[in-house]
GROMACS .gro file of C-alpha atoms in nm:
model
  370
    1UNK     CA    1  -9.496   0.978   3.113
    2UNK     CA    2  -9.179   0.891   3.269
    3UNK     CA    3  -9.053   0.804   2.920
    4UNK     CA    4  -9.182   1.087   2.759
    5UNK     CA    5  -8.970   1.280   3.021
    6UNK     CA    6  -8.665   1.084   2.924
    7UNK     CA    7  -8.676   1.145   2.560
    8UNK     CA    8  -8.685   1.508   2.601
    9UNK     CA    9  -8.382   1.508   2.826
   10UNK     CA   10  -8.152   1.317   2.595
   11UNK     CA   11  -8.278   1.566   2.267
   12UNK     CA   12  -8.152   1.801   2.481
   13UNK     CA   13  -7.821   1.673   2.510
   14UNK     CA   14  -7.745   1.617   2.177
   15UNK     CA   15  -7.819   1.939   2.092
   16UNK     CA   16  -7.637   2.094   2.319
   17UNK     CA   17  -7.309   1.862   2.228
   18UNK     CA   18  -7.344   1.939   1.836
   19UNK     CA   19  -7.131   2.252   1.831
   20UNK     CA   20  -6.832   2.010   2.076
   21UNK     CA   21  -6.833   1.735   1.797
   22UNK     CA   22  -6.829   1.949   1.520
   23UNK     CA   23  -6.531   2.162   1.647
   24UNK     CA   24  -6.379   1.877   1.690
   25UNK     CA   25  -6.416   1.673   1.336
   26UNK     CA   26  -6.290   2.005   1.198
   27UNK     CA   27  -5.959   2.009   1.387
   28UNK     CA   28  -5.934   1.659   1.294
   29UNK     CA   29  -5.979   1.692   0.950
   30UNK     CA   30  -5.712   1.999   0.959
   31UNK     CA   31  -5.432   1.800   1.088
   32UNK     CA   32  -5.506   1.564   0.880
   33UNK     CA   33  -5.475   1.766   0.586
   34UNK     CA   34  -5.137   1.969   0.732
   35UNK     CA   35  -5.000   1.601   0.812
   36UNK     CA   36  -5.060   1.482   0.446
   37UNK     CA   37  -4.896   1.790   0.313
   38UNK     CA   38  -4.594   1.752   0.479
   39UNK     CA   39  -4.584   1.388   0.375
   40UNK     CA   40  -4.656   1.557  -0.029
   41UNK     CA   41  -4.386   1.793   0.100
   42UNK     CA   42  -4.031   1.885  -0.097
   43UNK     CA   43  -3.926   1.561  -0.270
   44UNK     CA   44  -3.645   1.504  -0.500
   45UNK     CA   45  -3.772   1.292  -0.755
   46UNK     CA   46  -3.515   1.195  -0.991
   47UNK     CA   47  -3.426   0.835  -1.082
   48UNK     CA   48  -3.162   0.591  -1.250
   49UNK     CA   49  -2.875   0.460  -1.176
   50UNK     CA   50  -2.662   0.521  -0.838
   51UNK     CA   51  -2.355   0.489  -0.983
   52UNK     CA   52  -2.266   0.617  -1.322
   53UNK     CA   53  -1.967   0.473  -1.525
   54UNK     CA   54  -1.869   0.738  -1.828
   55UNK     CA   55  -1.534   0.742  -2.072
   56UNK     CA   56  -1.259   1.038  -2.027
   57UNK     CA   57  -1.338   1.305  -2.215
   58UNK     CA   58  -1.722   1.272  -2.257
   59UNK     CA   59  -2.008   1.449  -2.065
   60UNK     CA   60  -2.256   1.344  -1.811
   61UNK     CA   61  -2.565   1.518  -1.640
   62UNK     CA   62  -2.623   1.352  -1.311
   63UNK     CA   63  -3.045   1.401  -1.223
   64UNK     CA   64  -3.127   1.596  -0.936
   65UNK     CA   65  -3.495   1.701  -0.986
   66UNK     CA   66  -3.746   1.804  -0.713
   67UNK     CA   67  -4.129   1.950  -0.635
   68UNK     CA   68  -4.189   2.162  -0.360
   69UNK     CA   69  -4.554   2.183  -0.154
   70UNK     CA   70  -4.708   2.407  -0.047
   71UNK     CA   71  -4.625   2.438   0.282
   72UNK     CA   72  -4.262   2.509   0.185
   73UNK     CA   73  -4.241   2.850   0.277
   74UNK     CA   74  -3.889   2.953   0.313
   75UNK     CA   75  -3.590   3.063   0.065
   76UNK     CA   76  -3.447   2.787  -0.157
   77UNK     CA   77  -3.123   2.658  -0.136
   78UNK     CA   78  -2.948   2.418  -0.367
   79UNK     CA   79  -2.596   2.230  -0.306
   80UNK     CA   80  -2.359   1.998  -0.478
   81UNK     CA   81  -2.064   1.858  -0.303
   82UNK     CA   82  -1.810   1.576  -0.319
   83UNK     CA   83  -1.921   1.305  -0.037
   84UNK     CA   84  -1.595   1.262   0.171
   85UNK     CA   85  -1.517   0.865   0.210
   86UNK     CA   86  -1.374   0.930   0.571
   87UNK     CA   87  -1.697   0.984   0.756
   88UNK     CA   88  -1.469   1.247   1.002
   89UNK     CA   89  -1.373   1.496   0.757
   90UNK     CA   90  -1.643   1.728   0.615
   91UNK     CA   91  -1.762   1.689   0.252
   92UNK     CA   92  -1.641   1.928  -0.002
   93UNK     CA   93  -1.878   2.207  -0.181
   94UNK     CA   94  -1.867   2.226  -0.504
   95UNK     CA   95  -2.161   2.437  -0.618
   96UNK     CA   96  -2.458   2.631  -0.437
   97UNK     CA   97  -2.764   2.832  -0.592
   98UNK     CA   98  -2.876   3.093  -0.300
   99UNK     CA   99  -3.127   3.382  -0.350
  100UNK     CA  100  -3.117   3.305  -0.761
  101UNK     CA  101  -2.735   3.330  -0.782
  102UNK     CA  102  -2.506   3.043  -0.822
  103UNK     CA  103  -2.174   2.986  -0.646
  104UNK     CA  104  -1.857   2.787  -0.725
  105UNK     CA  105  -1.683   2.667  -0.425
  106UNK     CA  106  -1.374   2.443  -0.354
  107UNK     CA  107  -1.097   2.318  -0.579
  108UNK     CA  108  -1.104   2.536  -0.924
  109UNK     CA  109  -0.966   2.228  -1.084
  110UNK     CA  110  -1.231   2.003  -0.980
  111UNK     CA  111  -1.481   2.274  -0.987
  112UNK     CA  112  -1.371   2.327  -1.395
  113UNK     CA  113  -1.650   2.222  -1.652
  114UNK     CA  114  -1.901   2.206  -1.351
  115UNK     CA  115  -2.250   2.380  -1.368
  116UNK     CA  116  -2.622   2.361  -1.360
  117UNK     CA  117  -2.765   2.172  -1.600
  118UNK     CA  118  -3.110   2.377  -1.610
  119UNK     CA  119  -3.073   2.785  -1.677
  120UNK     CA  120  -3.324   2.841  -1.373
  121UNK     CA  121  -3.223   2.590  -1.094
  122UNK     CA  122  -3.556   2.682  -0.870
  123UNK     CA  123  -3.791   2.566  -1.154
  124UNK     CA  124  -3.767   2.240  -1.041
  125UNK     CA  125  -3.427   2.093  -1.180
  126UNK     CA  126  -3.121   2.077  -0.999
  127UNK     CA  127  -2.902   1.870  -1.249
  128UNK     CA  128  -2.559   1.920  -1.245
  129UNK     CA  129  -2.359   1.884  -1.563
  130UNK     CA  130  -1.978   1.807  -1.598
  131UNK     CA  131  -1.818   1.838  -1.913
  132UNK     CA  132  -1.495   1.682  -2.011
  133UNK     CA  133  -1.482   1.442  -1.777
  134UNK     CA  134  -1.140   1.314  -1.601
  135UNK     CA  135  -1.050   1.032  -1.303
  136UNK     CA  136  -1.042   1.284  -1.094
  137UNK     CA  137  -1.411   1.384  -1.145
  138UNK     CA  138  -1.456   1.005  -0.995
  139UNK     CA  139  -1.624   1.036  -0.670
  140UNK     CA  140  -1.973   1.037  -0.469
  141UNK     CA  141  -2.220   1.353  -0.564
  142UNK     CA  142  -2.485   1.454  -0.315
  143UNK     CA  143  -2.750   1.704  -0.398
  144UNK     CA  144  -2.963   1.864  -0.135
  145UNK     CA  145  -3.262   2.116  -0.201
  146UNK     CA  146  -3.338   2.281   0.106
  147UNK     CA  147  -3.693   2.462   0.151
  148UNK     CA  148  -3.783   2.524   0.490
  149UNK     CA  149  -3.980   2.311   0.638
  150UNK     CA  150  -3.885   2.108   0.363
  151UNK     CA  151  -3.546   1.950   0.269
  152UNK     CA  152  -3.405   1.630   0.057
  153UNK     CA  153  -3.133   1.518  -0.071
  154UNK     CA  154  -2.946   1.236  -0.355
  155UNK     CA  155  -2.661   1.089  -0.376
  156UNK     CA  156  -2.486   0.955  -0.727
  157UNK     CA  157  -2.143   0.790  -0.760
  158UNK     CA  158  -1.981   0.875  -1.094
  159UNK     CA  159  -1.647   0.690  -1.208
  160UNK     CA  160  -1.456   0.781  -1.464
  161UNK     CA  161  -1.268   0.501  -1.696
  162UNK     CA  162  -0.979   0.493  -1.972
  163UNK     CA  163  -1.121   0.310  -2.252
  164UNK     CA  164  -0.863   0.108  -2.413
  165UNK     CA  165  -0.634   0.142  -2.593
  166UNK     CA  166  -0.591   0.002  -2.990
  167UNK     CA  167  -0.452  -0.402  -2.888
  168UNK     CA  168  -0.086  -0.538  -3.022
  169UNK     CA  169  -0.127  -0.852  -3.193
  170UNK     CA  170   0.186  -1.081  -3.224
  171UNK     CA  171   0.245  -1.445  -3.307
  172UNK     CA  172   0.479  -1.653  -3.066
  173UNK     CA  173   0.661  -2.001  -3.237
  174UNK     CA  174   0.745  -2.070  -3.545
  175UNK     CA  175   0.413  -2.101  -3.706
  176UNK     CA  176   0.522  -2.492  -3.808
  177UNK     CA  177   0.250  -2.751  -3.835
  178UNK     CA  178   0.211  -3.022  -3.601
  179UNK     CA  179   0.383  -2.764  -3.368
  180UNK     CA  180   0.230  -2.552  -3.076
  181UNK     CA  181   0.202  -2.198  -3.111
  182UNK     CA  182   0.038  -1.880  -2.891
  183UNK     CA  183  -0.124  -1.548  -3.049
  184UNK     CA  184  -0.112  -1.288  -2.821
  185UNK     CA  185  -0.289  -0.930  -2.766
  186UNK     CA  186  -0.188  -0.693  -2.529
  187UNK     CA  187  -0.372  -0.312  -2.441
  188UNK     CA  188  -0.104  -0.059  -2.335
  189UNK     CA  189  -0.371   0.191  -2.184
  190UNK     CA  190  -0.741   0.140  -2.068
  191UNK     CA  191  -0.888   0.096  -1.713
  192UNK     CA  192  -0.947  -0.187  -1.533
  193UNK     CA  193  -1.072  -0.439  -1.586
  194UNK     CA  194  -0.992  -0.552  -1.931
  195UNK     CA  195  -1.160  -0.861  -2.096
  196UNK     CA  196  -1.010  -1.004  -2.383
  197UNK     CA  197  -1.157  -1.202  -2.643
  198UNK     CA  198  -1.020  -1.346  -2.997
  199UNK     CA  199  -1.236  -1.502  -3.308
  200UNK     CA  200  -1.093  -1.608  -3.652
  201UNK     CA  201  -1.220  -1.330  -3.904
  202UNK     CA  202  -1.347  -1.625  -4.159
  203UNK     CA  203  -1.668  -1.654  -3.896
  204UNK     CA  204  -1.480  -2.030  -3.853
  205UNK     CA  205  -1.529  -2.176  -3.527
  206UNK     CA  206  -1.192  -2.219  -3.258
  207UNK     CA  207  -1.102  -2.553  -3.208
  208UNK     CA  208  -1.183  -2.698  -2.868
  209UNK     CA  209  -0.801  -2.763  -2.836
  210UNK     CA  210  -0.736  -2.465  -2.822
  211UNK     CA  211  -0.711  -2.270  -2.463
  212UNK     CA  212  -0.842  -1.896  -2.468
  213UNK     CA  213  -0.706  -1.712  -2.155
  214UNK     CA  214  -0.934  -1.388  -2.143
  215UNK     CA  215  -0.730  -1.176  -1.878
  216UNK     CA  216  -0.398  -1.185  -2.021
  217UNK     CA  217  -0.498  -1.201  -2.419
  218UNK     CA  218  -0.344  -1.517  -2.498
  219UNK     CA  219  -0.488  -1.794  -2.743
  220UNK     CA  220  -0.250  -2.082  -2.757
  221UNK     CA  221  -0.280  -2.393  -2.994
  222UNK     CA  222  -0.169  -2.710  -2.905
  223UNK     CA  223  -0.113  -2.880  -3.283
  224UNK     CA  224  -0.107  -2.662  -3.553
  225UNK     CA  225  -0.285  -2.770  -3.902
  226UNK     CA  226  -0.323  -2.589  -4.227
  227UNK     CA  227  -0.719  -2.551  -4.136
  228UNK     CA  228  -0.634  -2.310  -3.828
  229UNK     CA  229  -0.393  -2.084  -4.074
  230UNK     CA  230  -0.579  -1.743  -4.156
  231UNK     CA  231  -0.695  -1.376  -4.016
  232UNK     CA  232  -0.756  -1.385  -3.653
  233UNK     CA  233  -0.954  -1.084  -3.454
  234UNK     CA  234  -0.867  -0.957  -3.099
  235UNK     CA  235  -1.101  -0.784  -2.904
  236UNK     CA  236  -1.021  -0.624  -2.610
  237UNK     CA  237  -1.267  -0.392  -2.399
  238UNK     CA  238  -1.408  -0.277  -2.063
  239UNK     CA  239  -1.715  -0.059  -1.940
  240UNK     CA  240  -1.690   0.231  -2.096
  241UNK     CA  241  -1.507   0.117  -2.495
  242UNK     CA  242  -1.326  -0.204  -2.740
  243UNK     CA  243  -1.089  -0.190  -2.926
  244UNK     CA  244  -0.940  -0.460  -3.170
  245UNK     CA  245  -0.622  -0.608  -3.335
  246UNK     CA  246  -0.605  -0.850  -3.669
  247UNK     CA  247  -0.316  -1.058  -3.738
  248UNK     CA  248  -0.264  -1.358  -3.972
  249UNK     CA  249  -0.189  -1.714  -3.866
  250UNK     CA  250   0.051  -1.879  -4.112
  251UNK     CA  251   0.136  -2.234  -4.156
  252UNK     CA  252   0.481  -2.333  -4.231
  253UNK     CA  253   0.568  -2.654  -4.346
  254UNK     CA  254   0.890  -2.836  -4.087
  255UNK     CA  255   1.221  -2.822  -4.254
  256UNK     CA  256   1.389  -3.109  -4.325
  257UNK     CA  257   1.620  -3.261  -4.069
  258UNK     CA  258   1.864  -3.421  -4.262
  259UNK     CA  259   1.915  -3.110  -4.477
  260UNK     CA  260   1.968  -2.954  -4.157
  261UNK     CA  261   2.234  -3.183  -4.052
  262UNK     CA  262   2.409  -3.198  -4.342
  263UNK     CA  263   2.404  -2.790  -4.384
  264UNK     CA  264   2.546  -2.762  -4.041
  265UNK     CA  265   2.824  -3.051  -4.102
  266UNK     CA  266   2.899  -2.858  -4.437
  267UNK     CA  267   2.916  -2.515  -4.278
  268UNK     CA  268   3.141  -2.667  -3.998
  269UNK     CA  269   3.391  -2.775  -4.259
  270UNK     CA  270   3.419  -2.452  -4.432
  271UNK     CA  271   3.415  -2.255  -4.194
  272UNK     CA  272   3.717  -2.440  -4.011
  273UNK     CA  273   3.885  -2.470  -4.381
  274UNK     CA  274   3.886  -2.064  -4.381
  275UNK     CA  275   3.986  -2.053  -4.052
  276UNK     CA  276   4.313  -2.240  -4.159
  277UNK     CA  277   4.376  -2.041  -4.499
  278UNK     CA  278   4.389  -1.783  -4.267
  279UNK     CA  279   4.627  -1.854  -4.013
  280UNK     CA  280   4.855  -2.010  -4.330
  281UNK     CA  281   4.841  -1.650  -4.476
  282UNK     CA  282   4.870  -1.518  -4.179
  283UNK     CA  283   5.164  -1.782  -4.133
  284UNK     CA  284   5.372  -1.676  -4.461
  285UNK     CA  285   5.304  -1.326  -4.421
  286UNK     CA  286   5.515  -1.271  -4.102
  287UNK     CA  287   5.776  -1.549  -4.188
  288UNK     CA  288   5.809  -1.343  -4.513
  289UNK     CA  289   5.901  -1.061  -4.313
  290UNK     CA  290   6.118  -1.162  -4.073
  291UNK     CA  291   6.346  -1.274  -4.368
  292UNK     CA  292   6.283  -0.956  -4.530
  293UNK     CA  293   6.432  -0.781  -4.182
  294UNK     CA  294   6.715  -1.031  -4.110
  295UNK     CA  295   6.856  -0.970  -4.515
  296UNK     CA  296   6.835  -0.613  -4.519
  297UNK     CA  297   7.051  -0.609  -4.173
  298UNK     CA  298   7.290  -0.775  -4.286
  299UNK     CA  299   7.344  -0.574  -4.607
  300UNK     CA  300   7.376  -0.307  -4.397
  301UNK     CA  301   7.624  -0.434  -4.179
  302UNK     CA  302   7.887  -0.523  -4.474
  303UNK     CA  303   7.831  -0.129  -4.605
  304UNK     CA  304   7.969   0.026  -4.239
  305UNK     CA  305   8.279   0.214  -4.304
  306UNK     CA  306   8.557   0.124  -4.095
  307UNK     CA  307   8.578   0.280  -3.727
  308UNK     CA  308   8.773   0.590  -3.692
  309UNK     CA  309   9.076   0.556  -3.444
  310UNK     CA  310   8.993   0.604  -3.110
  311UNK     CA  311   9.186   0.891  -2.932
  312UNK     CA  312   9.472   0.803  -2.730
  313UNK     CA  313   9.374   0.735  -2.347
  314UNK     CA  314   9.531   0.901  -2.046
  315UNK     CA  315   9.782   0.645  -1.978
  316UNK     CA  316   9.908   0.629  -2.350
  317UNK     CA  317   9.957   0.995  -2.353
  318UNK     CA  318  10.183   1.022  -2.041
  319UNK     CA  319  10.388   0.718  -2.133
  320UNK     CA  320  10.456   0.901  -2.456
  321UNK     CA  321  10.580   1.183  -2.222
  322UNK     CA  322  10.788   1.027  -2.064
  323UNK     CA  323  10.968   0.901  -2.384
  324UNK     CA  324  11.203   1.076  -2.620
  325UNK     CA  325  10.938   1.240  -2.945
  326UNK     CA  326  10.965   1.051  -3.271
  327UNK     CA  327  10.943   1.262  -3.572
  328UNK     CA  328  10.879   1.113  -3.894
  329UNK     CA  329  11.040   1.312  -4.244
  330UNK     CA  330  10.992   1.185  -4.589
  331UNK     CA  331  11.351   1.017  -4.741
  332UNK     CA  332  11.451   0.881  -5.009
  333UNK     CA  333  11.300   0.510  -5.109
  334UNK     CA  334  11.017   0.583  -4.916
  335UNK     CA  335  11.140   0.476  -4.591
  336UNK     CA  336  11.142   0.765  -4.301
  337UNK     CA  337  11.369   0.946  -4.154
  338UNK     CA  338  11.389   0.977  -3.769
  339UNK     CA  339  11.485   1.359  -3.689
  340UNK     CA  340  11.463   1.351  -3.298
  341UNK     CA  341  11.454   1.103  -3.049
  342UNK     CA  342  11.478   1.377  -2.700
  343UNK     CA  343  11.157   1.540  -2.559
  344UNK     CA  344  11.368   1.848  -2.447
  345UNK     CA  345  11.491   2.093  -2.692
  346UNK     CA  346  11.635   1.955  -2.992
  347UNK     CA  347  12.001   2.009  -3.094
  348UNK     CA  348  12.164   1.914  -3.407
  349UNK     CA  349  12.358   1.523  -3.408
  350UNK     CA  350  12.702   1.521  -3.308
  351UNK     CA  351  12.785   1.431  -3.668
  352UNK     CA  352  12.725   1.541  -3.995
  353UNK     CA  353  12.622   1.177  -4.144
  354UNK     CA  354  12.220   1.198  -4.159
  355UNK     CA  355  12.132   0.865  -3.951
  356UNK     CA  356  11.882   0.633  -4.137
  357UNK     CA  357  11.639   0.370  -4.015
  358UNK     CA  358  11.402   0.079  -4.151
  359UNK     CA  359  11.147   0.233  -4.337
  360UNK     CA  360  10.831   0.248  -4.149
  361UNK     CA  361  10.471   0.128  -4.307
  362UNK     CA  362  10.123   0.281  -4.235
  363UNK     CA  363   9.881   0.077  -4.219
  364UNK     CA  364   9.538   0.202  -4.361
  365UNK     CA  365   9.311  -0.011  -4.212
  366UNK     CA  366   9.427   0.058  -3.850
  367UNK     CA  367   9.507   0.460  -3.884
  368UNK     CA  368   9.859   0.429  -3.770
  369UNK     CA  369  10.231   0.287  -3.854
  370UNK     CA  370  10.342  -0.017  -3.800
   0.00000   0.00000   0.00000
């Protein structure tokens, strides 16, 4: 009976708790469901590489796909900006799709040949493309697709390289057998870092001897032989491009020493025999001349007329002042006649008898009589 009693009491019970429990599994059961669906929430789910190496001048589309739940209720918003390496400073927009209409922000220059890779960015693809590329497109790309509650965001590194440029190819030595002797290759233009590599084009294998230096381009042979002569290949290249060079080994036989010698020696001699024909000429030419000169002066000097008389000086011409004037007159026998011997006035002689004196002679040479 007492049992009986018992039984009935705890039916009771349960009864009475079924509407508690089940209230309670379904609350449960709904935050389970709202906690998965945020964790199936907005995701970006594009993959591949984190950092992207591309060539200047070429395109790249860096991923930024995404699904949205359910629960994302709010207005989308899209962004793509330059990560700033100095965590102070803010990063730099570069693009934004808002309300179905895309915006360029920041630099124009960086901005240039920047866009959405998809025509309708909320469809699920937030790619951004960048055409033409440059080194200064190099930097660190974040998207971030914002759908409140929901939000996420990716990060790519893109860095742009030079490829390089077409390789010089030059020999250094004298190409001579049993000698040592270094090709070389050298890139003017192409980005860091550059590998160099060199192969003979005849698919021939490189000797061991020889020492391959891969940074600076150089392949440098120890002993040269006629079986290392032939077309050699230099390939130089980085991450993004090659580029190659072909040049041709010779191999020259050693000239002959003695020859040598005995050229030089030769040489020697003539050239110090031409030196001496030329300071002989050289010699007889300006002797040659001076005679010349010293002749020719002296014909000149027996041709000189004779020196006119000088003029009479001061003192001559006041002691011939202070002496009686001499006049010369024409007589007979050639001789002269004296007519006055006073410096006053002249008065006729005291006598009739004409006086007469030795005849006086001119000398020519002089200019006067003697």
């Amino acid at each position: 009976m007492w049992r009986l009693s018992c039984r009935r009491r705890v039916s009771a019970l349960c009864l009475g708790c079924l509407p508690w429990i089940s209230g309670f599994l379904l609350h449960t059961a709904t935050l389970l469901s709202m906690g998965l669906g945020y964790a199936q929430g907005l995701q970006v789910t594009s993959t591949g590489p984190l950092v992207i190496q591309k060539a200047e001048g070429e395109s790249v589309i860096l991923g930024c796909g995404y699904t949205l739940s359910p629960f994302d209720s709010g207005e989308l918003d899209i962004e793509w900006s330059v990560v700033s390496p100095d965590t102070t400073k803010k990063d730099q927009m570069l693009l934004s799709y808002t309300g179905g209409t895309e915006y360029v922000h920041g630099d124009a220059a960086l901005a240039h040949g920047l866009r959405f890779a998809a025509p309708d960015p909320s469809r699920g693809d937030a790619s951004l493309s960048v055409a033409a590329l440059s080194p200064a497109h190099s930097a660190t790309y974040q998207c971030k697709v914002k759908k409140s509650p929901g939000v996420d965001t990716r990060k790519v590194s893109l860095v742009v390289m030079v490829k390089p440029s077409v390789p010089k190819c030059w020999v250094e030595g004298g190409e001579l057998l049993g000698e040592a002797v270094a090709l070389h290759c050298q890139s003017a233009r192409g980005s860091a870092p550059l590998t160099y590599s060199w192969r003979r084009e005849s698919e021939a294998p490189i000797p061991d001897t020889a020492t391959q230096n891969r940074v600076t381009g150089e392949l440098r042979i120890s002993n040269h032989s006629q079986s290392l002569a032939g077309f050699y290949l230099c390939e130089v290249n980085n991450a993004v491009g090659a580029e190659r060079c072909r040049i041709n080994l010779k191999a020259n036989k050693p000239p002959n020493r003695a020859a040598v010698i005995v050229g030089t020696v030769v040489g020697s001699l003539l050239l110090i025999l031409i030196l001496l024909l030329f300071i002989g000429l050289l010699y007889w030419k300006l002797s040659g001349r001076f005679r010349y000169e010293k002749e020719f002066s002296n014909e000149i000097r027996e041709d000189v007329p004779p020196p006119e008389s000088r003029p009479a000086s001061r003192h001559t011409s006041r002691t011939v002042s202070q002496h009686p004037r001499v006049t010369y007159s024409p007589v007979g026998g050639g001789g002269t006649e004296v007519s006055s011997l006073s410096d006053g006035p002249t008065h006729p002689p005291s006598c009739s008898t004409p006086v007469k004196s030795k005849p006086v002679e001119y000398d020519d040479r002089n200019g006067h009589a003697v």
